mmCIF file of C-alpha atoms (C1' of nucleotides) in Angstrom:
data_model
loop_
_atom_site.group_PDB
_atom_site.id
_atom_site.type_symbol
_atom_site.label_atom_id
_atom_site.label_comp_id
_atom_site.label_asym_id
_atom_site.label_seq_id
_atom_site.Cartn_x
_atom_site.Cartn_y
_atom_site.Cartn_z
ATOM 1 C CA UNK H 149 9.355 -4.912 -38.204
ATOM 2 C CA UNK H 150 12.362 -5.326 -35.984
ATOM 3 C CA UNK H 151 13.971 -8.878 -35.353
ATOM 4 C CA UNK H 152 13.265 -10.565 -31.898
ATOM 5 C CA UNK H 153 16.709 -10.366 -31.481
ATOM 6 C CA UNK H 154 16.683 -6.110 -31.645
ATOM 7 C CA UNK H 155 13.519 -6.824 -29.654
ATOM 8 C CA UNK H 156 15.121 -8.070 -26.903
ATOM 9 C CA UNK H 157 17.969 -5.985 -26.732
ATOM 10 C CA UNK H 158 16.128 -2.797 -26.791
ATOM 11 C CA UNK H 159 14.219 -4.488 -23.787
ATOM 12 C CA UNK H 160 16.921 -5.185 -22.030
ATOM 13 C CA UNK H 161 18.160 -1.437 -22.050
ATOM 14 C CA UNK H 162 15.101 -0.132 -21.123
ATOM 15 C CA UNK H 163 14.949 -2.230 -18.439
ATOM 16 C CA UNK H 164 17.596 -1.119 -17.140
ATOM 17 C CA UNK H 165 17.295 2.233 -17.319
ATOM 18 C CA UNK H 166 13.606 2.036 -15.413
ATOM 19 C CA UNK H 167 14.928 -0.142 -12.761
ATOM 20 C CA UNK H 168 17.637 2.170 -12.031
ATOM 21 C CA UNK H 169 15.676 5.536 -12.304
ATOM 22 C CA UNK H 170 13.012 3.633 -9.838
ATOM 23 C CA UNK H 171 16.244 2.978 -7.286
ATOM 24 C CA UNK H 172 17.120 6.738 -7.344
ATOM 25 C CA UNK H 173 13.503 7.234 -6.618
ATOM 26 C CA UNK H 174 13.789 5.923 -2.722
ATOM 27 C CA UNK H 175 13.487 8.849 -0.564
ATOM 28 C CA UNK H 176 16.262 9.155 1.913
ATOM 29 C CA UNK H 177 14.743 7.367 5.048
ATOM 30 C CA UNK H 178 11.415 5.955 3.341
ATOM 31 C CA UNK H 179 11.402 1.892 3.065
ATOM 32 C CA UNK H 180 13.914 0.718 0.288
ATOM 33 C CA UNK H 181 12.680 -0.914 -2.955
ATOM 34 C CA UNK H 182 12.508 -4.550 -1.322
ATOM 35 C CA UNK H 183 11.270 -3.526 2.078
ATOM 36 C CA UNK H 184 8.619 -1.396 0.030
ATOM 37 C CA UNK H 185 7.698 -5.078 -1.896
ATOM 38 C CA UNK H 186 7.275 -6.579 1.373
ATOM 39 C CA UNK H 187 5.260 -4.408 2.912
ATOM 40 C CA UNK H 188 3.060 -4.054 0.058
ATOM 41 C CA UNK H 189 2.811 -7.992 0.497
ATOM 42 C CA UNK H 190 2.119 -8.003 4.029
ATOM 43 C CA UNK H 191 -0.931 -5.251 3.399
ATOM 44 C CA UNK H 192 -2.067 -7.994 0.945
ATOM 45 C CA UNK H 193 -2.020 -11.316 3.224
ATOM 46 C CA UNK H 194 -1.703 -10.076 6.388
ATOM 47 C CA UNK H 195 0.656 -12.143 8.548
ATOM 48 C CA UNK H 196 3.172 -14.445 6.620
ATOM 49 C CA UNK H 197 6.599 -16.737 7.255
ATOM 50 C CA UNK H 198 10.072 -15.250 6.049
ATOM 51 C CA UNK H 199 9.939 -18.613 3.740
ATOM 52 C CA UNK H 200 6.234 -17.284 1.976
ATOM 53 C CA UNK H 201 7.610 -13.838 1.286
ATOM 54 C CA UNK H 202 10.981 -15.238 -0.222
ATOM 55 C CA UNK H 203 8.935 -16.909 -2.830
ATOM 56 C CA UNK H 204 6.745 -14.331 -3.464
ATOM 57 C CA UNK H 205 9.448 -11.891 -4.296
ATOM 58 C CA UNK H 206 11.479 -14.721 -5.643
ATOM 59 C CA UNK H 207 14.511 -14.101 -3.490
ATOM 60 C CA UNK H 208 16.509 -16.754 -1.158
ATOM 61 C CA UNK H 209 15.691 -16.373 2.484
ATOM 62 C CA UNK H 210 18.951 -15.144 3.476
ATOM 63 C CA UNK H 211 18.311 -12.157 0.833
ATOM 64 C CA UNK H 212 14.730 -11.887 2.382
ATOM 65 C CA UNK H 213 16.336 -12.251 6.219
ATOM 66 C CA UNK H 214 18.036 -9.169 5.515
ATOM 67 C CA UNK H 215 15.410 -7.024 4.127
ATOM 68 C CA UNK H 216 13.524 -7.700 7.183
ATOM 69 C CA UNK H 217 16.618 -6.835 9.703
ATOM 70 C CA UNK H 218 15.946 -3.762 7.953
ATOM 71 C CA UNK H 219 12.445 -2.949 8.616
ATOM 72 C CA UNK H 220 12.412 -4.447 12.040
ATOM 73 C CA UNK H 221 15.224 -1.777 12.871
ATOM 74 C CA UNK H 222 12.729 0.737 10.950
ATOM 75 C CA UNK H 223 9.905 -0.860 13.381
ATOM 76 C CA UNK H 224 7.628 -1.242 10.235
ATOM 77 C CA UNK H 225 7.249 -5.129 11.129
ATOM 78 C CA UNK H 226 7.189 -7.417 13.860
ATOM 79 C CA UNK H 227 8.841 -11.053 14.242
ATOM 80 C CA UNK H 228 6.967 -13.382 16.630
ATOM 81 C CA UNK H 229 6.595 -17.284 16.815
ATOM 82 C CA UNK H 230 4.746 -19.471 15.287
ATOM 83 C CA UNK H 231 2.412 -20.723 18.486
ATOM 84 C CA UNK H 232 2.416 -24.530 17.388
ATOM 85 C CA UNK H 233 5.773 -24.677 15.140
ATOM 86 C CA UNK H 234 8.654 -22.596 16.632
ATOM 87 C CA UNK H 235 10.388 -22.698 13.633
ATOM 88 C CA UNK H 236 8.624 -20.538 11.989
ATOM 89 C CA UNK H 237 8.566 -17.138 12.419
ATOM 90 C CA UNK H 238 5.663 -14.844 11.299
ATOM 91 C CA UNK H 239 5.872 -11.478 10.091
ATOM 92 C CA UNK H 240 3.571 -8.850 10.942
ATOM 93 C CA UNK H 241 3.125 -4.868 9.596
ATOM 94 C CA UNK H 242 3.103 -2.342 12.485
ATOM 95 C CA UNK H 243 1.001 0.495 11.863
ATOM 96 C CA UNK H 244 4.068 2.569 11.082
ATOM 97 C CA UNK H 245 4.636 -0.162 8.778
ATOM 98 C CA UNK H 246 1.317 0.749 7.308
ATOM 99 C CA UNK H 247 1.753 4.054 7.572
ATOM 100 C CA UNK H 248 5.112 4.066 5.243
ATOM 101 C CA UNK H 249 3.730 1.564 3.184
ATOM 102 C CA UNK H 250 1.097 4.847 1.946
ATOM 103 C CA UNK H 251 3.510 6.869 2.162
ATOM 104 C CA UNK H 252 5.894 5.242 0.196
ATOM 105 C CA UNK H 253 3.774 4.322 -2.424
ATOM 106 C CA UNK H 254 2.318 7.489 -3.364
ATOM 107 C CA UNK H 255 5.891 8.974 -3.509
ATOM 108 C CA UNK H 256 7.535 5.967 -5.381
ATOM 109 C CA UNK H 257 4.716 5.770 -8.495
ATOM 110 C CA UNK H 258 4.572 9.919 -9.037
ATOM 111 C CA UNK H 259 7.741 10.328 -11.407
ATOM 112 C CA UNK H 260 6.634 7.314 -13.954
ATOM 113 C CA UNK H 261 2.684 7.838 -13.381
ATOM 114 C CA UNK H 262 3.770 11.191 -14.158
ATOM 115 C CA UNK H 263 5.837 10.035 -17.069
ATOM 116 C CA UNK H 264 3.329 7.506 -18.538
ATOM 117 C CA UNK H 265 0.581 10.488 -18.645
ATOM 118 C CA UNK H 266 2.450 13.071 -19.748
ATOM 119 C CA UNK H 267 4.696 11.717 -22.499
ATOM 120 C CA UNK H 268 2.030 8.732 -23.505
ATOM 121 C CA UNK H 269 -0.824 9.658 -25.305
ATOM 122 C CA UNK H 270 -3.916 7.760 -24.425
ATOM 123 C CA UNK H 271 -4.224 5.285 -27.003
ATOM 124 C CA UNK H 272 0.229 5.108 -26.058
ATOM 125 C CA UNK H 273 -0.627 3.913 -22.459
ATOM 126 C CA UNK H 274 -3.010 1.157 -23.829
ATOM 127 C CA UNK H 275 -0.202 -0.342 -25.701
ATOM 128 C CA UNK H 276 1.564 0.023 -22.863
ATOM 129 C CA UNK H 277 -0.867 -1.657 -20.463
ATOM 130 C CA UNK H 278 -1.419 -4.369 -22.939
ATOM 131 C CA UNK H 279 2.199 -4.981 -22.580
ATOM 132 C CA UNK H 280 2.307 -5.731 -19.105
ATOM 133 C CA UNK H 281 0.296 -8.985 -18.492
ATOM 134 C CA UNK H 282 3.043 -10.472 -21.335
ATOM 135 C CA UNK H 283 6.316 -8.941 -19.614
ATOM 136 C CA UNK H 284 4.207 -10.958 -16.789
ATOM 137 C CA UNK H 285 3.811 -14.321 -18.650
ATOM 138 C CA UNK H 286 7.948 -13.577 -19.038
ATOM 139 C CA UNK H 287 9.555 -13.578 -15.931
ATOM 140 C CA UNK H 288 7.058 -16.424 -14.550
ATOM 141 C CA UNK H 289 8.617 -19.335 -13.024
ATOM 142 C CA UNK M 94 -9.445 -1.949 -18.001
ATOM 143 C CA UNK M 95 -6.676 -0.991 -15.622
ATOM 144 C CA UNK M 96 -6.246 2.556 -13.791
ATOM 145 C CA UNK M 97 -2.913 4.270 -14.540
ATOM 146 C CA UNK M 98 -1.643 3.577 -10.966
ATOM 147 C CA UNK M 99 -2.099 -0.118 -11.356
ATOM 148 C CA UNK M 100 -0.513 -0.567 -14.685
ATOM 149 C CA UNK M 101 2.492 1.607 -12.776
ATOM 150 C CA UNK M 102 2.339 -0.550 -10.078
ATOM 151 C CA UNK M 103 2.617 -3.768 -12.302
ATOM 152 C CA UNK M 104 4.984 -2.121 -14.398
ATOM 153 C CA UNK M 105 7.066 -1.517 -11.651
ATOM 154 C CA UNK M 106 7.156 -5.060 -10.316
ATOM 155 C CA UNK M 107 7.968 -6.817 -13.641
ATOM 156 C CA UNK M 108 10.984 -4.125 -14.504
ATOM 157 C CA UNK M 109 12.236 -5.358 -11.048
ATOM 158 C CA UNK M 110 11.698 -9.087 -11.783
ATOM 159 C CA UNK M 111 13.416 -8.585 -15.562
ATOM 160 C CA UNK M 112 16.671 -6.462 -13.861
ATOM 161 C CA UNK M 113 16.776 -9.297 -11.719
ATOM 162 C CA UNK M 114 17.019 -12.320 -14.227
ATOM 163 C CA UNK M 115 19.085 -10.049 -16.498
ATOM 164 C CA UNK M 116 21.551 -10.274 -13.427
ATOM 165 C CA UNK M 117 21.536 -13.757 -12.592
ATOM 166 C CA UNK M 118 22.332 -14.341 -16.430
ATOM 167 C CA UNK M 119 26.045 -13.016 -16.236
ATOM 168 C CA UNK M 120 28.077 -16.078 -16.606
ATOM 169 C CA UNK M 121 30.886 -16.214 -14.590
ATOM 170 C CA UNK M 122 33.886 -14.737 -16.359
ATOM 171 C CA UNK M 123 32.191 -12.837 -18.566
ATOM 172 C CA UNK M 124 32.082 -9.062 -18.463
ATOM 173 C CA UNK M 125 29.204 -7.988 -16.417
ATOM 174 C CA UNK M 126 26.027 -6.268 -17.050
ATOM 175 C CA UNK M 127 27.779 -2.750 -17.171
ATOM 176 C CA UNK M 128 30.622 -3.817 -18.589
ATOM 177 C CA UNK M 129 28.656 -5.490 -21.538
ATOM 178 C CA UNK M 130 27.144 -2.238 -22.378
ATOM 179 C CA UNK M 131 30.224 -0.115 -22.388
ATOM 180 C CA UNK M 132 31.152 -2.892 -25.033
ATOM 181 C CA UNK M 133 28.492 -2.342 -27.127
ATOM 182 C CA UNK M 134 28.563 1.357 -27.415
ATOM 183 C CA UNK M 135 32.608 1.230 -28.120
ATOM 184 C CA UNK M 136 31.168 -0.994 -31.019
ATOM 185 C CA UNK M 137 28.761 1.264 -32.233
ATOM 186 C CA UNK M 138 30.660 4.617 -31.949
ATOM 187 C CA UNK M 139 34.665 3.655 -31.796
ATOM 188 C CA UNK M 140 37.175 5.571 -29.539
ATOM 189 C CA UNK M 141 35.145 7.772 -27.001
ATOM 190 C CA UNK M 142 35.902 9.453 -23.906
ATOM 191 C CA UNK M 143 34.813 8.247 -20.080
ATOM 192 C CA UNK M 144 32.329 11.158 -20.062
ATOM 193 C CA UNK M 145 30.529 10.385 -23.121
ATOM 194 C CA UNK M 146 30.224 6.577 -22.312
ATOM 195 C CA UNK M 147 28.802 8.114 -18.857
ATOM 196 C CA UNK M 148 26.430 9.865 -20.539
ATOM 197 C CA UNK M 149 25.102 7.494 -22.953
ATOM 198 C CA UNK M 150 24.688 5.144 -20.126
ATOM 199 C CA UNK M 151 22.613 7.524 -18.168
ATOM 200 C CA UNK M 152 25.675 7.296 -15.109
ATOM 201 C CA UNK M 153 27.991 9.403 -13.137
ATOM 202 C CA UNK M 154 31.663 9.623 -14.170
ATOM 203 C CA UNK M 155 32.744 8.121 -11.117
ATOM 204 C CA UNK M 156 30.548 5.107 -11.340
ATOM 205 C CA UNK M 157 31.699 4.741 -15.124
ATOM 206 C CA UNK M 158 35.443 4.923 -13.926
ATOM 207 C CA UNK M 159 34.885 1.673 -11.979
ATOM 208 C CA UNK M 160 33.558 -0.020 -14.881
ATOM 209 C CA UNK M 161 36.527 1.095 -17.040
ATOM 210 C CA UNK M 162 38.573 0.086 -14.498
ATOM 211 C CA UNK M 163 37.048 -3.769 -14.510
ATOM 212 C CA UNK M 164 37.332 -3.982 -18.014
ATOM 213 C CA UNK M 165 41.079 -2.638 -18.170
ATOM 214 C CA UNK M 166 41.833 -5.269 -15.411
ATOM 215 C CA UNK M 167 40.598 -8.034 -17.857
ATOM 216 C CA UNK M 168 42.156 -5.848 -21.126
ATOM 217 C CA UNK M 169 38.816 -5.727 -22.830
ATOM 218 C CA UNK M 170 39.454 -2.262 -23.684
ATOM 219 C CA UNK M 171 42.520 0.022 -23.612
ATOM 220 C CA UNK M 172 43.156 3.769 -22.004
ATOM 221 C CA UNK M 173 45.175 6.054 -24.261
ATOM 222 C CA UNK M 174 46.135 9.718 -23.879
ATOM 223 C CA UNK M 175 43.813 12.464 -26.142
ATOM 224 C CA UNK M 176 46.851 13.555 -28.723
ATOM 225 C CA UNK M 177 45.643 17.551 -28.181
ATOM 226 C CA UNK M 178 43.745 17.839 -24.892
ATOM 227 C CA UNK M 179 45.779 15.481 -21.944
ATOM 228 C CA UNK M 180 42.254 16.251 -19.825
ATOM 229 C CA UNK M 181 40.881 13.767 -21.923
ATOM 230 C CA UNK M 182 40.837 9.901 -22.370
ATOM 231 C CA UNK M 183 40.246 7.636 -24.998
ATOM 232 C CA UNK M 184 38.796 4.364 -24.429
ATOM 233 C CA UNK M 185 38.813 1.781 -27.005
ATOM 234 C CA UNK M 186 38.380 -1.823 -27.690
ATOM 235 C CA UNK M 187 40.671 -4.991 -27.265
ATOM 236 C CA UNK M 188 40.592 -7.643 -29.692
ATOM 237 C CA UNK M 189 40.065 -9.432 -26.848
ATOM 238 C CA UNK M 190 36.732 -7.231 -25.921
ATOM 239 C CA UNK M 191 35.547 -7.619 -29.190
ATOM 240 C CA UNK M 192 35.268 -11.077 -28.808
ATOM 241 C CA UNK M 193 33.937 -10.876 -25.455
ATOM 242 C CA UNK M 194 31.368 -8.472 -26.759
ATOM 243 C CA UNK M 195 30.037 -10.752 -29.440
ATOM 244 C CA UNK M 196 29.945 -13.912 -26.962
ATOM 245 C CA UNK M 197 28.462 -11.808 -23.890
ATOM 246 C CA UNK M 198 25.570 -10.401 -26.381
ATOM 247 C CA UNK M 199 25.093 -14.103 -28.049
ATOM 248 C CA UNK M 200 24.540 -15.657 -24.223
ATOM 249 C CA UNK M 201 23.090 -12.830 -22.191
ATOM 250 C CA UNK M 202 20.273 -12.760 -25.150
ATOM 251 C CA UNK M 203 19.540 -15.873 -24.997
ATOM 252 C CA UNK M 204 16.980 -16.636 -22.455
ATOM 253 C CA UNK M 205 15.309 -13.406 -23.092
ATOM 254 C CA UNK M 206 14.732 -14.343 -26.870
ATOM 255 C CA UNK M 207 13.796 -17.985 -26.163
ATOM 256 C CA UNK M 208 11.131 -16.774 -23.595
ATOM 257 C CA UNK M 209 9.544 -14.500 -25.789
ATOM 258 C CA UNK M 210 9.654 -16.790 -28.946
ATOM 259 C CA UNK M 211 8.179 -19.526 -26.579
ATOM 260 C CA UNK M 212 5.976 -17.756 -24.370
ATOM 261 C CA UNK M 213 4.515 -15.632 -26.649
ATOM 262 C CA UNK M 214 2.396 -15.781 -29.813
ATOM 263 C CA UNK M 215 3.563 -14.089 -32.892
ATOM 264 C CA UNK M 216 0.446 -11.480 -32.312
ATOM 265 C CA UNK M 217 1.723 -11.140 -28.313
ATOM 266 C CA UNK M 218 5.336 -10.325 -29.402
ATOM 267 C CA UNK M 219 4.446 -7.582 -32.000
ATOM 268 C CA UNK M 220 2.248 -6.103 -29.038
ATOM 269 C CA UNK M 221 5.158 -6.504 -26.946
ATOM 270 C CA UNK M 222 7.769 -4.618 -29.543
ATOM 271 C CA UNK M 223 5.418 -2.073 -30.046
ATOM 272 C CA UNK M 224 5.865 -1.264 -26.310
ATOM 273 C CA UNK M 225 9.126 -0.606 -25.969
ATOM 274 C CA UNK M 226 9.973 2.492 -28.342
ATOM 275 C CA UNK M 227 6.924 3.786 -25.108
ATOM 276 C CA UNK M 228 9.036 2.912 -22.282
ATOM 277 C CA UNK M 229 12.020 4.938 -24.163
ATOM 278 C CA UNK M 230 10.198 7.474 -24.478
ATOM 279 C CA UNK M 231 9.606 7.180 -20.712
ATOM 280 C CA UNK M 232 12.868 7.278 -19.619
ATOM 281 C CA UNK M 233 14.461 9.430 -21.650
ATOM 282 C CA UNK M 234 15.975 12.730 -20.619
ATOM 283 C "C1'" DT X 81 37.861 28.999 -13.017
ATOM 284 C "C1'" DA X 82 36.002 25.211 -15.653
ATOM 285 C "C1'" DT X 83 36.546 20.605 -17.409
ATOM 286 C "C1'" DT X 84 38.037 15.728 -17.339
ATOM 287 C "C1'" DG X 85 38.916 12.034 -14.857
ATOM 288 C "C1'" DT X 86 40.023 9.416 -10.731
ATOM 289 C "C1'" DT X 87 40.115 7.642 -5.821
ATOM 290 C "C1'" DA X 88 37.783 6.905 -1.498
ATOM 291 C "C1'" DT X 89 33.808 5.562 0.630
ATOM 292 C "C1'" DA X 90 29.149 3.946 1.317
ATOM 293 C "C1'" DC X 91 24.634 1.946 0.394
ATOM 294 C "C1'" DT X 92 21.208 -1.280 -1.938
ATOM 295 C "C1'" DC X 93 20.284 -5.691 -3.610
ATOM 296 C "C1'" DT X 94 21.219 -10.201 -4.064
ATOM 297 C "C1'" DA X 95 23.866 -14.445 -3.774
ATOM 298 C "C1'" DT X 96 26.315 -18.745 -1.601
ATOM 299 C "C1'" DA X 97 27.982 -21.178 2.423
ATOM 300 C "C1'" DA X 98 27.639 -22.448 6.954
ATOM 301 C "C1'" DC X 99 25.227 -22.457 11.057
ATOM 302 C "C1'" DT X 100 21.248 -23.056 14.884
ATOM 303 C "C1'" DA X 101 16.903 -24.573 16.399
ATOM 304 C "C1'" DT X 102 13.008 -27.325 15.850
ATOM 305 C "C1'" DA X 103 10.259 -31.060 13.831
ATOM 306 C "C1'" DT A 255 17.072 -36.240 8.386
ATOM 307 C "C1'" DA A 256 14.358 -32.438 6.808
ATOM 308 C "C1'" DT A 257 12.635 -27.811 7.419
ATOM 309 C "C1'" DA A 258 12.703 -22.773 8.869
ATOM 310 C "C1'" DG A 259 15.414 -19.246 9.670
ATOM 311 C "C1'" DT A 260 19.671 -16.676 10.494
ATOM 312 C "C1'" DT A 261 24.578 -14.993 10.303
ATOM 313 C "C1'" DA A 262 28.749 -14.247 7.702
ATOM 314 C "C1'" DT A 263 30.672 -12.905 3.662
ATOM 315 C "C1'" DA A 264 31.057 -11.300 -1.055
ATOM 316 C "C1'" DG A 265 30.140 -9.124 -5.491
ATOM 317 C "C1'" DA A 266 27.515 -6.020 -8.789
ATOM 318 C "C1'" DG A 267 25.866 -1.567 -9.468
ATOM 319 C "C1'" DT A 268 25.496 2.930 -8.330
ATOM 320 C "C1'" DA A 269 25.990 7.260 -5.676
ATOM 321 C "C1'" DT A 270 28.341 11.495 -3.365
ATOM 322 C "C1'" DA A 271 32.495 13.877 -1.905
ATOM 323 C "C1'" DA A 272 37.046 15.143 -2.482
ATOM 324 C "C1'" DC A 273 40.946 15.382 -5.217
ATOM 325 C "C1'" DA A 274 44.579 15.943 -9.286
ATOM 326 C "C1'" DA A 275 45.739 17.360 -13.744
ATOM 327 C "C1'" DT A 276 44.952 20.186 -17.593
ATOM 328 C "C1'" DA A 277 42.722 23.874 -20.200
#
DNA sequence: TATTGTTATACTCTATAACTATA
DNA sequence: TATAGTTATAGAGTATAACAATA
């Protein structure tokens, strides 16, 4: 059995490697990875603050400022105000915004959907899924 | 239990979460993420050449030329001519990398290894080690 | 011509610091 | 003062394009 130590560094390769193989997966002009999260977020619970989504995607909200200068630009959200507290600000999807949020997911999961059914074998991809709620319990605050 | 597209999905999400921590764990001074890896494989295999150290890493040239060039800024490793072929390159380790290897792997590891040995039950962690020779598979070439 | 490597440039993702507006 | 959000700036990581030197 291999050491937690091996454990963890094999891990942390292969962690890597996926995250950076997902990055070359954006297609040129489809959302980015981030804007992709926070669409998928706003699909989820409808309108929400800059502040809500930061945590959510456990980013500061000057990182999560910038991913939404991005898809306003894009038009895939809208900013307006809060009507009783003007300082917040509430984020909206526009239906382009929904539109590219389909979009972009069905392009994004192909190459490892793709990967997990044709190089896993069935009982392979239960490991695998078994996995994931721990990976989970990991990276929890 | 869960469809392919929402263990991808999940998958997905906690790769980016991992990458993320992974990131935040470079202690200032220390050789970065990239850099640490070059390290490692100059450990494992010796002298090798830019292109090789591109390849294992799964990166361009170019991109591997800028992490040479960060770790022959802080003399980590050393450049030297190929004796037969003056195309070539030969990269090799600094006593000074060594060292910086063996403290990089001891404190980049750490939180990793302390999460799963204290998040995880002994049963959990040999589900989650049988995992990862899956996700290898997955990203291999 | 092909191979090895580098330089120049750009983009994504995220961070910290400093600021404005509102409560 | 505290909270919500933004702007300015920087650094890591990677890519493509263009180039030089050598085979």
């Amino acid at each position: 059995m291999p050491t937690v130590t091996e454990t963890v560094s094999r891990l942390r390769r292969v962690v890597r490697l996926l995250n950076r193989r997902a990055q070359a997966d954006t297609g040129a002009g489809s959302p980015t990875r981030s804007q992709q999260a926070v669409l998928a977020w706003l699909d989820e619970r409808g309108t929400v603050t800059p502040t809500t989504l930061a945590t959510l995607e456990q980013v500061r909200p000057q990182s999560m400022s910038q991913t939404l200068d991005g898809l306003e630009r894009s038009a895939l959200i809208t900013r307006t105000a809060h009507p009783s507290d003007r300082r917040q600000v509430l984020i909206s999807l526009t239906s382009s915004g929904r539109t590219a949020l389909e979009r972009g997911r069905r392009l994004r999961q192909e190459w490892l959907e793709n990967a997990m059914t044709n190089r896993l074998s069935p009982p392979e991809q239960r490991v695998l899924a078994a996995a994931i709620p721990l990976l989970e319990r990991i990276v929890e605050d």
